[in-house]
Coordinates of C-alpha atoms in Angstrom, one line a residue:
M258 CA 0.2 -0.1 -0.1
T259 CA 1.4 3.4 -1.0
Q260 CA 1.9 6.2 1.5
S261 CA -0.9 8.3 0.0
A262 CA -3.4 5.1 0.2
A263 CA -2.5 4.7 3.6
A264 CA -3.1 8.3 4.5
Q265 CA -6.8 8.2 3.0
K266 CA -7.6 5.3 5.0
P267 CA -10.0 6.4 7.8
P268 CA -8.6 5.8 11.3
A269 CA -9.6 2.8 13.4
T270 CA -12.5 3.3 15.8
P271 CA -12.1 0.3 18.4
R272 CA -14.9 -0.3 20.3
R273 CA -14.2 -0.5 24.0
L274 CA -15.9 -3.3 26.0
D275 CA -18.5 -2.0 28.5
P276 CA -20.9 -4.3 30.3
E277 CA -22.9 -1.1 30.8
D278 CA -23.5 -0.5 27.3
A279 CA -26.6 -2.7 27.0
Q280 CA -28.0 -1.5 30.2
H281 CA -27.7 2.1 29.1
A282 CA -29.5 1.3 25.9
L283 CA -32.2 -0.5 27.6
A284 CA -32.8 2.6 29.7
E285 CA -32.9 4.8 26.9
V286 CA -35.6 2.4 25.0
Q287 CA -37.6 2.3 28.1
E288 CA -37.5 6.1 28.7
R289 CA -38.6 6.5 24.8
L290 CA -41.4 4.0 25.4
R291 CA -42.5 6.0 28.5
R292 CA -42.7 9.2 26.7
Q293 CA -44.5 7.5 23.6
Q294 CA -47.2 6.1 26.2
L295 CA -47.5 9.7 27.9
V296 CA -48.2 11.3 24.6
A297 CA -50.9 8.8 23.9
D298 CA -52.6 9.0 27.1
L299 CA -52.7 12.7 26.8
V300 CA -54.2 12.6 23.5
H301 CA -56.8 10.1 24.6
R302 CA -57.9 12.6 27.2
Q303 CA -59.1 15.0 24.3
E304 CA -62.3 14.7 23.0
E305 CA -62.9 11.8 20.6
G306 CA -62.6 12.8 17.1
D307 CA -60.1 15.6 17.7
A308 CA -58.3 15.4 14.5
K309 CA -55.5 17.9 15.5
A310 CA -54.8 15.7 18.5
N311 CA -54.8 12.5 16.6
L312 CA -52.3 14.2 14.2
V313 CA -50.2 15.3 16.9
E314 CA -50.2 11.9 18.4
D315 CA -49.3 10.4 14.9
L316 CA -46.3 12.6 14.3
V317 CA -45.0 12.0 17.7
H318 CA -45.5 8.4 17.4
R319 CA -43.6 8.4 14.0
Q320 CA -40.8 10.4 15.6
H321 CA -40.4 8.0 18.6
E322 CA -40.2 5.3 16.2
A323 CA -37.6 6.8 14.0
E324 CA -35.6 7.4 17.1
L325 CA -35.8 3.9 18.5
K326 CA -35.2 2.6 15.1
T327 CA -31.9 4.5 15.0
L328 CA -30.9 3.7 18.5
L329 CA -31.6 -0.2 17.6
D330 CA -29.7 -0.1 14.1
G331 CA -26.5 1.0 16.1
L332 CA -26.6 -1.9 18.6
H333 CA -24.8 -5.4 18.4
P334 CA -27.5 -8.2 18.0
S335 CA -26.6 -9.5 21.4
D336 CA -27.3 -6.2 22.9
I337 CA -30.8 -6.1 21.1
A338 CA -31.5 -9.7 22.4
F339 CA -30.7 -8.3 26.1
I340 CA -33.1 -5.4 25.5
L341 CA -35.9 -7.7 24.3
E342 CA -35.5 -10.1 27.2
S343 CA -35.8 -7.2 29.7
L344 CA -39.0 -5.8 28.4
P345 CA -42.8 -6.7 29.0
K346 CA -44.3 -8.7 26.3
D347 CA -46.3 -5.9 24.7
E348 CA -43.3 -3.4 24.5
R349 CA -41.1 -6.4 23.4
Q350 CA -43.2 -6.8 20.5
T351 CA -43.2 -3.0 19.6
I352 CA -39.3 -3.1 19.6
W353 CA -39.1 -6.2 17.8
K354 CA -41.0 -4.7 14.7
L355 CA -38.4 -1.8 14.7
V356 CA -35.3 -4.2 14.5
S357 CA -33.8 -4.3 11.2
P358 CA -34.7 -7.4 8.9
E359 CA -30.9 -7.8 8.6
H360 CA -30.4 -8.6 12.2
D361 CA -33.8 -10.9 12.6
A362 CA -31.7 -14.1 12.4
D363 CA -28.8 -13.1 14.7
V364 CA -31.3 -11.7 17.3
L365 CA -33.3 -14.9 17.1
L366 CA -30.1 -17.1 17.6
E367 CA -29.2 -14.9 20.6
V368 CA -32.3 -14.5 22.7
E369 CA -33.2 -16.9 25.4
D370 CA -35.8 -19.8 24.1
W371 CA -38.5 -18.2 26.2
V372 CA -38.3 -15.0 24.3
R373 CA -37.9 -16.5 21.0
E374 CA -41.1 -18.1 21.0
S375 CA -42.9 -14.9 21.2
L376 CA -40.8 -13.1 18.6
I377 CA -41.6 -16.0 16.3
E378 CA -45.4 -15.8 17.0
A379 CA -45.1 -12.0 16.0
M380 CA -43.6 -12.7 12.7
D381 CA -45.5 -13.5 9.5
R382 CA -44.6 -16.5 7.2
Q383 CA -42.7 -14.3 4.8
D384 CA -40.5 -12.6 7.4
L385 CA -39.7 -16.0 9.0
V386 CA -38.4 -17.5 5.6
A387 CA -36.4 -14.4 4.9
A388 CA -34.9 -14.4 8.4
T389 CA -33.8 -18.0 8.4
G390 CA -33.0 -18.4 4.6
N391 CA -29.4 -17.5 4.8
M392 CA -28.6 -19.5 8.2
D393 CA -26.1 -22.2 8.3
A394 CA -27.5 -25.7 8.7
D395 CA -26.5 -25.9 12.5
E396 CA -28.0 -22.5 13.2
L397 CA -31.4 -23.5 11.5
A398 CA -31.4 -26.8 13.5
D399 CA -31.2 -24.7 16.7
L400 CA -34.2 -22.8 15.6
A401 CA -36.1 -25.4 13.9
P402 CA -38.1 -26.9 17.1
D403 CA -39.6 -23.4 17.5
L404 CA -40.4 -22.5 13.9
P405 CA -43.6 -23.5 12.1
P406 CA -43.1 -26.9 10.2
D407 CA -44.1 -25.1 6.8
V408 CA -41.3 -22.4 7.4
V409 CA -38.7 -25.2 7.9
A410 CA -40.1 -27.0 4.7
E411 CA -39.8 -23.6 2.7
V412 CA -36.3 -23.0 3.9
Q413 CA -35.2 -26.5 3.1
K414 CA -35.9 -25.9 -0.4
G415 CA -33.3 -23.3 -0.8
L416 CA -30.6 -25.5 0.8
T417 CA -28.2 -27.5 -1.3
E418 CA -28.1 -31.4 -0.9
E419 CA -25.3 -31.3 1.4
E420 CA -26.8 -28.4 3.6
R421 CA -30.2 -30.2 3.7
A422 CA -28.3 -33.5 4.9
Q423 CA -26.5 -31.6 7.5
L424 CA -29.8 -30.1 8.9
L425 CA -31.6 -33.2 8.9
E426 CA -28.5 -34.9 10.7
A427 CA -28.1 -32.0 13.3
M428 CA -31.9 -32.3 14.0
G429 CA -31.7 -35.9 14.6
Y430 CA -29.2 -35.8 17.7
P431 CA -30.4 -35.3 21.4
E432 CA -30.8 -31.9 22.6
D433 CA -27.8 -32.0 25.1
S434 CA -25.4 -33.7 22.8
V435 CA -22.4 -32.6 21.1
G436 CA -24.3 -33.3 17.8
A437 CA -26.9 -30.6 18.6
I438 CA -24.3 -28.0 19.0
M439 CA -21.6 -28.8 16.4
D440 CA -21.3 -26.8 13.2
F441 CA -20.3 -28.1 9.9
E442 CA -18.0 -25.1 8.6
M443 CA -14.3 -26.2 9.0
V444 CA -11.3 -26.2 6.8
R445 CA -10.2 -29.8 5.5
V446 CA -7.0 -30.7 3.6
R447 CA -5.1 -33.9 2.6
E448 CA -2.0 -35.0 4.1
D449 CA 0.0 -35.5 0.8
V450 CA 0.0 -31.6 -0.2
T451 CA 2.6 -29.1 0.8
L452 CA 1.9 -26.3 3.0
E453 CA 2.2 -24.0 0.1
V454 CA -0.9 -25.6 -1.5
V455 CA -2.7 -25.2 1.8
L456 CA -1.9 -21.4 2.0
R457 CA -2.9 -21.2 -1.7
Y458 CA -6.3 -22.7 -0.7
L459 CA -6.9 -20.7 2.2
R460 CA -6.4 -17.3 0.3
R461 CA -9.0 -18.7 -2.1
L462 CA -11.6 -18.8 0.6
H463 CA -13.7 -15.6 1.2
E464 CA -13.1 -16.0 4.9
L465 CA -12.0 -18.6 7.5
P466 CA -14.9 -20.1 9.6
D467 CA -15.2 -18.4 13.0
H468 CA -12.6 -19.8 15.8
T469 CA -10.6 -21.6 13.3
D470 CA -7.3 -22.4 15.1
Q471 CA -6.6 -25.7 13.4
I472 CA -7.0 -27.4 10.0
F473 CA -8.4 -31.0 9.9
V474 CA -6.3 -33.4 7.8
V475 CA -8.5 -36.1 6.2
D476 CA -8.2 -38.9 3.5
R477 CA -10.5 -39.5 0.5
Q478 CA -13.0 -41.1 2.7
D479 CA -13.3 -38.0 5.1
K480 CA -11.7 -40.1 7.9
L481 CA -9.5 -37.9 10.2
Q482 CA -5.9 -38.4 10.1
G483 CA -4.6 -35.4 12.1
I484 CA -4.8 -31.6 12.9
L485 CA -2.6 -28.8 11.6
P486 CA -2.4 -25.9 14.0
L487 CA -2.6 -22.6 12.2
S488 CA 0.5 -21.6 14.1
R489 CA 2.4 -24.5 12.9
L490 CA 1.3 -23.7 9.2
L491 CA 2.6 -20.2 9.5
V492 CA 6.2 -21.0 10.7
S493 CA 6.9 -24.1 8.8
E494 CA 8.5 -24.2 5.5
P495 CA 6.1 -24.0 2.5
E496 CA 8.0 -27.1 0.7
T497 CA 6.9 -29.1 3.9
E498 CA 4.2 -31.8 3.2
V499 CA 1.2 -31.7 5.8
R500 CA 1.7 -35.1 7.1
A501 CA 5.3 -34.1 8.3
V502 CA 4.0 -31.3 10.6
M503 CA 0.6 -32.5 11.3
N504 CA -0.3 -33.6 15.0
A505 CA -1.7 -37.2 14.9
D506 CA -2.4 -36.9 18.7
F507 CA -5.4 -35.0 19.2
L508 CA -8.8 -35.0 21.1
T509 CA -12.0 -35.8 19.3
L510 CA -15.7 -36.0 20.3
N511 CA -18.6 -38.3 19.4
P512 CA -21.8 -36.7 18.2
L513 CA -23.6 -38.6 21.0
D514 CA -21.3 -37.1 23.7
S515 CA -23.1 -35.1 26.6
D516 CA -22.5 -31.4 25.8
A517 CA -21.5 -30.9 29.3
D518 CA -18.7 -33.5 28.9
A519 CA -17.6 -31.5 25.8
A520 CA -17.6 -28.5 27.9
G521 CA -15.5 -30.1 30.6
A522 CA -13.0 -31.2 27.8
F523 CA -12.5 -27.7 26.6
E524 CA -12.0 -26.3 30.1
R525 CA -9.7 -28.9 31.0
Y526 CA -7.5 -28.7 27.7
D527 CA -7.9 -25.3 26.9
L528 CA -9.3 -26.1 23.6
V529 CA -10.5 -23.5 21.1
S530 CA -12.1 -26.1 18.6
A531 CA -12.5 -29.8 18.6
P532 CA -13.3 -32.2 15.6
V533 CA -16.5 -34.5 16.0
M534 CA -16.2 -37.9 14.5
D535 CA -18.6 -40.7 13.9
D536 CA -18.3 -44.3 14.8
Q537 CA -16.5 -45.0 11.4
G538 CA -13.9 -42.3 12.1
R539 CA -15.2 -39.7 9.6
L540 CA -15.0 -36.2 10.4
I541 CA -18.6 -34.9 10.3
G542 CA -18.2 -31.4 12.3
R543 CA -16.7 -29.5 14.9
V544 CA -17.2 -27.9 18.1
T545 CA -15.9 -24.4 19.0
I546 CA -15.3 -22.5 22.1
A547 CA -18.4 -20.2 21.4
D548 CA -20.6 -23.1 21.5
V549 CA -19.3 -24.4 24.6
V550 CA -19.6 -20.9 26.4
D551 CA -23.0 -21.0 25.5
V552 CA -23.3 -24.5 27.0
M553 CA -21.6 -23.6 30.1
R554 CA -23.9 -20.5 30.6
E555 CA -27.1 -22.3 30.2
D556 CA -26.1 -25.1 32.5
S557 CA -25.2 -22.5 35.2
Q558 CA -28.6 -20.9 34.7
E559 CA -30.6 -24.1 34.8
Q560 CA -28.6 -25.3 38.0
A561 CA -29.4 -21.9 39.8
L562 CA -33.0 -22.2 39.1
S563 CA -33.2 -25.9 39.8
R564 CA -31.9 -25.5 43.3
A565 CA -34.9 -23.4 44.1
G566 CA -37.2 -25.9 42.1
L567 CA -37.8 -23.6 39.2
Q568 CA -37.8 -23.8 35.5
E569 CA -36.8 -21.3 33.3
E570 CA -39.5 -18.9 32.6
D571 CA -40.2 -15.3 31.1
I572 CA -39.6 -12.8 33.8
F573 CA -42.9 -11.0 32.5
A574 CA -44.9 -14.2 31.9
P575 CA -48.5 -14.4 32.8
V576 CA -49.3 -14.8 36.6
S577 CA -50.9 -18.2 35.6
T578 CA -47.6 -19.4 34.2
A579 CA -45.5 -18.3 37.1
L580 CA -48.0 -20.0 39.6
R581 CA -47.6 -23.2 37.7
N582 CA -43.7 -23.0 37.7
R583 CA -43.3 -21.9 41.4
A584 CA -46.4 -23.3 43.3
P585 CA -45.4 -27.2 43.4
W586 CA -42.2 -26.7 45.2
L587 CA -43.4 -23.8 47.5
L588 CA -46.3 -26.1 48.4
F589 CA -43.9 -28.8 49.3
N590 CA -41.8 -26.3 51.4
L591 CA -45.0 -25.3 53.1
C592 CA -45.5 -29.1 54.2
T593 CA -41.8 -29.4 55.4
A594 CA -42.1 -26.0 57.4
A595 CA -45.2 -27.6 58.9
T596 CA -43.6 -30.7 59.7
A597 CA -40.8 -28.8 61.4
S598 CA -43.3 -26.9 63.4
F599 CA -45.1 -30.1 64.3
V600 CA -41.9 -31.6 65.5
A601 CA -41.2 -28.5 67.6
S602 CA -44.8 -28.6 69.1
Q603 CA -44.1 -32.1 70.6
F604 CA -41.6 -30.4 73.0
E605 CA -44.2 -27.6 74.3
G606 CA -43.5 -28.7 77.7
T607 CA -39.9 -28.3 77.5
V608 CA -40.2 -24.8 75.9
S609 CA -42.7 -23.6 78.3
Q610 CA -40.4 -24.5 81.2
I611 CA -37.2 -23.1 79.5
V612 CA -38.4 -20.3 77.4
I613 CA -34.9 -19.4 76.1
L614 CA -34.8 -22.5 74.1
A615 CA -37.3 -20.8 71.7
F616 CA -34.9 -18.2 70.8
L617 CA -31.8 -20.6 70.5
M618 CA -33.4 -23.5 68.3
S619 CA -33.5 -21.3 65.1
I620 CA -29.8 -20.8 65.4
V621 CA -29.2 -24.6 65.3
A622 CA -31.5 -25.0 62.2
G623 CA -30.0 -22.2 60.4
I624 CA -26.5 -23.1 60.9
G625 CA -27.1 -26.8 60.0
G626 CA -29.0 -25.3 56.8
N627 CA -26.1 -23.1 55.8
S628 CA -23.4 -25.9 56.4
G629 CA -25.3 -28.5 54.4
N630 CA -25.9 -25.9 51.5
Q631 CA -21.9 -25.6 51.4
T632 CA -21.6 -29.3 51.0
M633 CA -24.4 -29.5 48.4
T634 CA -22.9 -26.8 46.4
L635 CA -19.5 -28.6 46.2
I636 CA -21.3 -31.9 45.2
I637 CA -23.4 -30.5 42.6
R638 CA -20.7 -28.8 40.7
A639 CA -18.4 -32.0 41.2
L640 CA -21.2 -34.0 39.7
A641 CA -21.7 -31.6 36.8
M642 CA -17.7 -31.9 36.2
G643 CA -17.9 -35.5 36.2
R644 CA -15.4 -35.9 39.2
I645 CA -17.4 -38.1 41.5
T646 CA -17.0 -41.9 40.8
G647 CA -18.0 -45.1 42.5
R648 CA -14.3 -45.1 43.7
N649 CA -14.1 -41.9 45.5
L650 CA -17.7 -41.4 46.7
W651 CA -17.0 -42.9 50.1
Q652 CA -13.6 -41.0 50.5
L653 CA -15.5 -37.7 49.6
V654 CA -18.4 -38.5 52.2
K655 CA -15.8 -39.1 55.0
R656 CA -14.0 -36.0 54.0
E657 CA -17.0 -33.8 54.1
L658 CA -18.1 -35.2 57.3
F659 CA -14.6 -34.5 59.0
V660 CA -14.6 -31.0 57.7
T661 CA -18.1 -30.3 59.0
L662 CA -17.1 -31.9 62.5
M663 CA -14.1 -29.5 62.6
V664 CA -16.0 -26.7 61.5
G665 CA -18.9 -27.6 63.7
L666 CA -16.5 -27.8 66.6
C667 CA -15.2 -24.4 66.3
G668 CA -18.6 -22.8 65.7
S669 CA -20.3 -24.5 68.4
L670 CA -18.0 -23.1 71.0
V671 CA -19.0 -19.6 69.8
A672 CA -22.7 -20.6 70.0
A673 CA -22.2 -22.1 73.5
L674 CA -20.7 -19.0 74.8
F675 CA -23.5 -16.9 73.3
A676 CA -25.9 -19.3 74.7
W677 CA -24.3 -19.2 78.3
V678 CA -24.3 -15.2 77.9
I679 CA -28.0 -14.9 77.4
S680 CA -29.1 -17.7 79.6
H681 CA -26.5 -17.8 82.6
S682 CA -26.9 -21.6 82.2
L683 CA -23.7 -24.0 81.4
S684 CA -26.1 -27.0 80.7
I685 CA -28.1 -24.9 78.0
A686 CA -24.7 -23.9 76.5
L687 CA -23.7 -27.4 76.4
V688 CA -26.9 -28.8 74.9
M689 CA -26.8 -25.9 72.4
M690 CA -23.0 -27.1 71.4
A691 CA -24.0 -30.7 71.0
A692 CA -27.0 -29.8 69.0
M693 CA -25.3 -27.7 66.6
I694 CA -22.6 -30.2 65.8
C695 CA -25.1 -32.9 65.3
N696 CA -27.2 -30.7 62.9
M697 CA -24.3 -29.7 61.0
L698 CA -23.5 -33.3 60.5
V699 CA -27.0 -33.8 59.3
G700 CA -26.9 -31.1 57.0
A701 CA -23.6 -32.3 55.3
S702 CA -25.1 -35.9 55.1
V703 CA -28.2 -34.6 53.3
G704 CA -25.9 -32.4 51.1
V705 CA -24.2 -35.3 49.8
L706 CA -27.0 -37.9 49.6
V707 CA -29.8 -35.6 47.8
P708 CA -27.8 -34.9 44.9
M709 CA -26.3 -38.2 44.8
V710 CA -29.4 -40.1 44.9
R711 CA -31.1 -38.0 42.2
A712 CA -28.1 -38.2 39.8
R713 CA -28.2 -42.0 40.5
F714 CA -31.9 -42.0 39.1
G715 CA -31.0 -39.9 36.3
K716 CA -32.6 -36.9 37.8
D717 CA -31.3 -33.2 37.9
P718 CA -29.0 -33.3 41.2
A719 CA -30.0 -29.6 41.6
M720 CA -33.6 -29.7 41.4
G721 CA -35.4 -28.8 44.5
S722 CA -32.2 -29.7 46.6
S723 CA -32.3 -26.4 48.6
V724 CA -35.9 -27.3 49.7
L725 CA -35.0 -30.8 50.9
L726 CA -32.2 -29.7 52.7
T727 CA -34.1 -27.0 54.6
F728 CA -36.8 -29.6 55.5
A729 CA -34.0 -32.1 57.0
T730 CA -32.1 -29.5 58.7
D731 CA -35.2 -27.6 60.4
S732 CA -37.0 -30.7 61.4
L733 CA -34.1 -32.7 62.6
G734 CA -32.5 -29.6 64.3
F735 CA -35.4 -29.0 66.1
F736 CA -35.8 -32.5 67.3
I737 CA -32.3 -32.9 68.3
F738 CA -31.9 -29.6 70.1
L739 CA -35.2 -29.9 72.0
G740 CA -34.7 -33.8 72.5
L741 CA -31.4 -33.0 74.1
A742 CA -32.9 -30.2 76.1
T743 CA -35.8 -32.7 77.4
I744 CA -33.3 -35.3 78.4
F745 CA -30.7 -33.3 80.1
L746 CA -32.2 -30.1 81.3
L747 CA -35.8 -31.3 82.8

């Protein structure tokens, strides 16, 4: 490039990463929607049929729409998705209509499933076909379950035979499998060509597939022979053959592997991409770090919701939907709380004679629950990472109980001192100390057993775990504390 040409090139305008950008855009969108609604309310207060007022409303509405559209056009599709997820359904549909058609496909891929359904419902058939017509086979497979069948059929007509086969293959794998998240865009070469040939081939490509850190070496039957890292390609002599510099020791995935296992492998081996091979050793796709990050994020969200007995839902969903989602575990929690209260009521005589026990027993239950929650969090994460096996399970249980016992001994000394200060009774302090240690051991045991048993029967280890833990530590905590008080203090 000549000096004059370089001088004419506009200066780069790097965009600084700021997590608050999307929040600022959301606040601006909400403010413009509020102003628009305010104008509409003022106009409606005028006499019906007031042509001047209606004209003003129409002009203001068009101005606000133009401002919103200009704002949205300058945002990344991920930021638009964040805004749509943060708005009530009516406002969400208003904003969705203003999103540029060229962003429709990217936004649909970025938004959460519960938002995507409402957006697709608001689109007509022609808009859906236009939005999905240019998607890759793996992207289309992600959206296919939410799309009307006639739209999927129409889009398939525009695919090549290879793309249609890839789409059907991707749609055939289970939802939480590697096959469901793999993509088909990758660079393949033969092992008997030189690196110069490979470089000429790469230069003819319009662009490299996203997250390309290695080239896959295959034979004529598409069986994977090795991988050629781009870093090695760039520093090796051009006359060298691929087979001389390729890496024959590499990690591969099977399309039926769990996506969580794939995420663990990426984390463990610091991978950017990994090939996916079928049972015959043929290269059929690849998984990239972008796919894995999505899996990790979704698993983290599901785990957080599951621990409270919830399923993913629209934060602005109708009350009836929220009730169906939350009521079952809340009702179960009510039953467990009633059970704990019933246990405490059986020691009415003890509490009536030693009233201070009523103030102390909540400490025993609370500390046991917190201790169990720590253990349960560690176990659930270890299960998710595949670190618990039949060989190390008992060793893990013993370790958790021992750690809990040590922590309990230290904490119970503080609790006993507190009980002695407010009661002036050494006996109450000792009972408090013993009950606290016992209930912390109960919490640790439940924290291990609940997720392990649920995982053993193929259930989500985190689902409702906090509710079950609270039930155990409250009921047994009251029973242990009041029971010991009945035996040793009366």
